[in-house]
XYZ file of C-alpha atoms in Angstrom:
226
model
C 19.707 23.056 139.071
C 21.231 23.154 135.088
C 18.241 21.979 133.279
C 19.589 23.050 130.139
C 17.672 24.387 127.157
C 19.457 23.415 124.306
C 19.224 20.067 126.159
C 15.389 20.267 126.007
C 15.466 21.031 122.522
C 18.141 18.104 121.858
C 15.000 15.599 123.400
C 12.580 17.404 121.165
C 14.311 16.397 118.142
C 15.089 12.958 119.093
C 11.505 12.446 119.639
C 9.793 10.641 116.307
C 6.996 12.575 115.289
C 4.532 9.703 116.192
C 5.044 10.019 119.739
C 2.652 12.657 119.835
C 0.029 12.387 122.452
C -3.423 14.057 122.947
C -3.409 16.406 126.473
C -5.787 13.672 127.947
C -3.139 11.263 128.476
C -1.189 13.678 130.153
C -3.870 15.031 131.959
C -4.814 11.550 133.250
C -1.484 11.727 135.724
C -1.714 15.143 137.138
C -3.693 18.316 137.101
C 0.080 19.851 136.576
C -0.372 18.603 133.085
C -3.706 20.159 132.185
C -4.169 22.159 128.972
C -0.574 20.900 128.262
C -0.073 19.073 124.653
C 2.709 16.154 125.406
C 5.206 14.287 123.419
C 5.875 10.765 124.818
C 8.579 8.178 124.344
C 9.599 4.995 125.631
C 13.115 5.745 124.316
C 15.233 5.991 127.466
C 18.427 7.232 125.395
C 17.261 10.694 125.078
C 18.237 10.759 129.015
C 21.563 8.863 129.282
C 22.067 10.307 132.671
C 18.782 8.773 133.878
C 20.046 5.499 132.149
C 23.048 5.710 133.938
C 21.273 5.898 137.132
C 19.009 3.013 136.449
C 21.680 0.791 135.845
C 23.419 1.621 139.050
C 20.628 2.172 141.270
C 21.374 -0.911 143.415
C 23.378 -0.155 146.570
C 25.513 -2.851 148.029
C 24.358 -4.325 151.301
C 27.567 -4.503 152.870
C 28.778 -1.061 152.220
C 29.869 0.697 155.335
C 28.958 4.141 154.566
C 26.438 5.275 157.573
C 24.081 7.273 155.702
C 23.831 4.329 152.836
C 23.173 1.985 155.676
C 20.404 4.576 157.489
C 18.900 4.384 153.999
C 18.188 0.925 154.248
C 17.083 1.027 157.550
C 14.380 3.931 156.691
C 13.315 1.607 153.916
C 12.765 -1.386 156.071
C 11.005 0.666 158.702
C 8.431 2.116 156.565
C 7.900 -1.243 154.577
C 4.377 -1.788 156.249
C 3.551 1.573 157.114
C 0.207 3.242 155.031
C 0.860 4.626 151.446
C 0.648 8.310 152.530
C 2.942 8.058 155.488
C 5.588 6.183 153.197
C 5.172 9.334 150.908
C 5.940 11.878 153.698
C 8.470 10.172 155.734
C 10.573 9.615 152.663
C 10.404 13.244 151.763
C 11.151 14.444 155.220
C 13.811 11.805 156.004
C 15.504 12.652 152.301
C 15.168 16.464 153.143
C 17.633 16.310 155.496
C 20.368 15.990 153.476
C 22.685 18.981 152.494
C 21.665 20.676 149.135
C 24.863 21.031 146.993
C 25.101 22.188 143.377
C 27.224 19.920 141.117
C 29.851 22.055 140.390
C 30.621 21.920 144.548
C 30.817 18.168 144.461
C 32.028 17.086 140.831
C 33.462 20.397 139.516
C 30.924 20.453 136.544
C 27.470 22.225 135.778
C 25.459 19.114 135.652
C 25.669 15.543 137.123
C 22.542 13.502 138.158
C 23.715 11.983 141.469
C 23.400 7.761 141.644
C 21.847 6.808 145.244
C 25.347 6.164 146.402
C 26.347 9.679 145.344
C 23.684 11.490 146.957
C 23.549 9.441 150.149
C 27.470 10.367 150.337
C 27.288 13.913 149.444
C 24.156 15.347 148.951
C 23.029 16.985 145.759
C 20.787 19.422 144.028
C 16.918 19.324 143.217
C 17.039 16.566 140.750
C 19.178 14.701 142.855
C 16.570 15.179 145.621
C 13.901 13.984 143.242
C 15.646 11.023 141.885
C 16.769 9.426 145.312
C 13.137 9.942 146.491
C 12.063 7.920 143.294
C 14.300 5.100 143.933
C 13.085 5.258 147.624
C 9.379 4.832 146.803
C 10.250 1.978 144.289
C 12.032 0.099 147.093
C 8.928 0.562 149.278
C 6.417 -0.900 146.655
C 5.470 2.208 144.585
C 4.965 1.431 140.493
C 6.940 3.466 137.811
C 3.280 4.641 136.751
C 2.691 6.479 140.114
C 5.817 8.107 140.095
C 7.394 10.831 137.719
C 10.399 12.896 138.040
C 9.562 16.254 137.031
C 11.752 18.863 135.849
C 9.766 21.937 135.563
C 9.709 25.886 135.487
C 8.874 27.999 138.442
C 6.926 31.143 137.090
C 7.170 33.080 140.367
C 10.887 33.096 140.589
C 11.808 32.551 136.961
C 13.994 29.720 137.553
C 14.322 26.204 136.813
C 13.479 23.309 139.472
C 12.897 19.608 140.137
C 10.758 17.564 142.325
C 8.964 14.161 142.660
C 5.191 13.982 141.578
C 3.478 10.667 143.227
C 0.059 9.760 142.059
C -1.848 7.840 144.719
C -5.477 6.823 144.858
C -6.265 9.727 142.568
C -4.509 12.386 144.545
C -1.404 14.268 143.669
C 1.526 14.524 145.799
C 4.719 16.613 145.709
C 8.036 15.527 147.082
C 10.193 18.818 147.017
C 13.557 19.817 148.483
C 12.198 23.253 149.424
C 9.423 22.063 151.674
C 8.018 18.995 153.978
C 4.284 19.632 153.046
C 3.341 16.720 150.571
C 0.171 18.531 149.321
C 0.418 19.563 145.934
C -2.661 22.289 146.193
C -0.229 24.926 145.899
C 2.009 23.592 143.069
C -0.217 23.453 140.145
C 0.008 27.595 139.519
C 3.469 27.575 140.198
C 5.043 25.300 138.298
C 5.027 24.250 134.483
C 6.690 21.260 133.297
C 9.594 21.235 130.712
C 9.476 17.181 130.779
C 8.672 14.016 133.158
C 9.676 10.453 133.247
C 10.266 7.440 135.115
C 11.863 4.258 134.051
C 9.306 3.277 131.396
C 8.742 6.898 129.588
C 9.777 10.297 129.113
C 6.945 12.837 128.483
C 8.140 16.372 127.084
C 5.417 19.430 126.895
C 5.284 22.107 124.714
C 4.530 25.290 126.805
C 6.887 25.247 129.633
C 8.752 28.129 128.602
C 6.819 31.345 129.619
C 7.856 34.779 128.899
C 6.522 36.467 131.813
C 7.525 35.663 135.406
C 4.348 35.651 137.723
C 4.695 36.671 141.251
C 1.995 36.168 143.697
C 0.683 39.209 145.019
C -0.545 38.113 148.452
C 2.998 36.315 149.138
C 6.116 38.411 148.164
C 8.427 35.820 149.567
C 10.202 34.152 146.415
C 12.252 30.833 147.353
C 15.689 30.762 145.699
C 16.000 29.644 142.005
C 17.973 26.579 140.935
C 17.615 24.472 144.409
């Protein structure tokens, strides 16, 4: 995953000073944002790759690609399931797609895949998060319940992305590394750079931690940049 620290700086510079919000607003969505000072904007032009995906997110019904047709069938099959089942099964099904770095597919360091691109080729961690966002939107979840989250992994010292879902005052994490959707083990491990949905982008002042923290009870470190 190529989050790009210079890119993050550019986002910060683009935000107007009046977009500063207090930490209560950030914490009200998730415990991930506890004690974090945030800036919020509804100007999605700070994320041109995200705007591109939103403009092209609709997938033609008559496409012959097998993966796209199966994605449509998944949505139909989950439409009447309880919300937590929709969350869990969406994560499980989409995690079956291959992880591929952007330079393997597109020949460049960073590319955010449209649904069609992901379902055809697979993708990296932010591509998994984005297709899960779009899938859950198709399944009736609101933008306010969903945040694509670009984060810092304090265990491995690398950047990562996943989808954060809020339902009935509970956090769920849809992560391409893990089929488990409980957020319990994520609060200490990940610190947010920025999170977004189709209505807003929120950036945080304290994601870039100087020290890499490792869990002394578990020496297993997941591969970074996945």
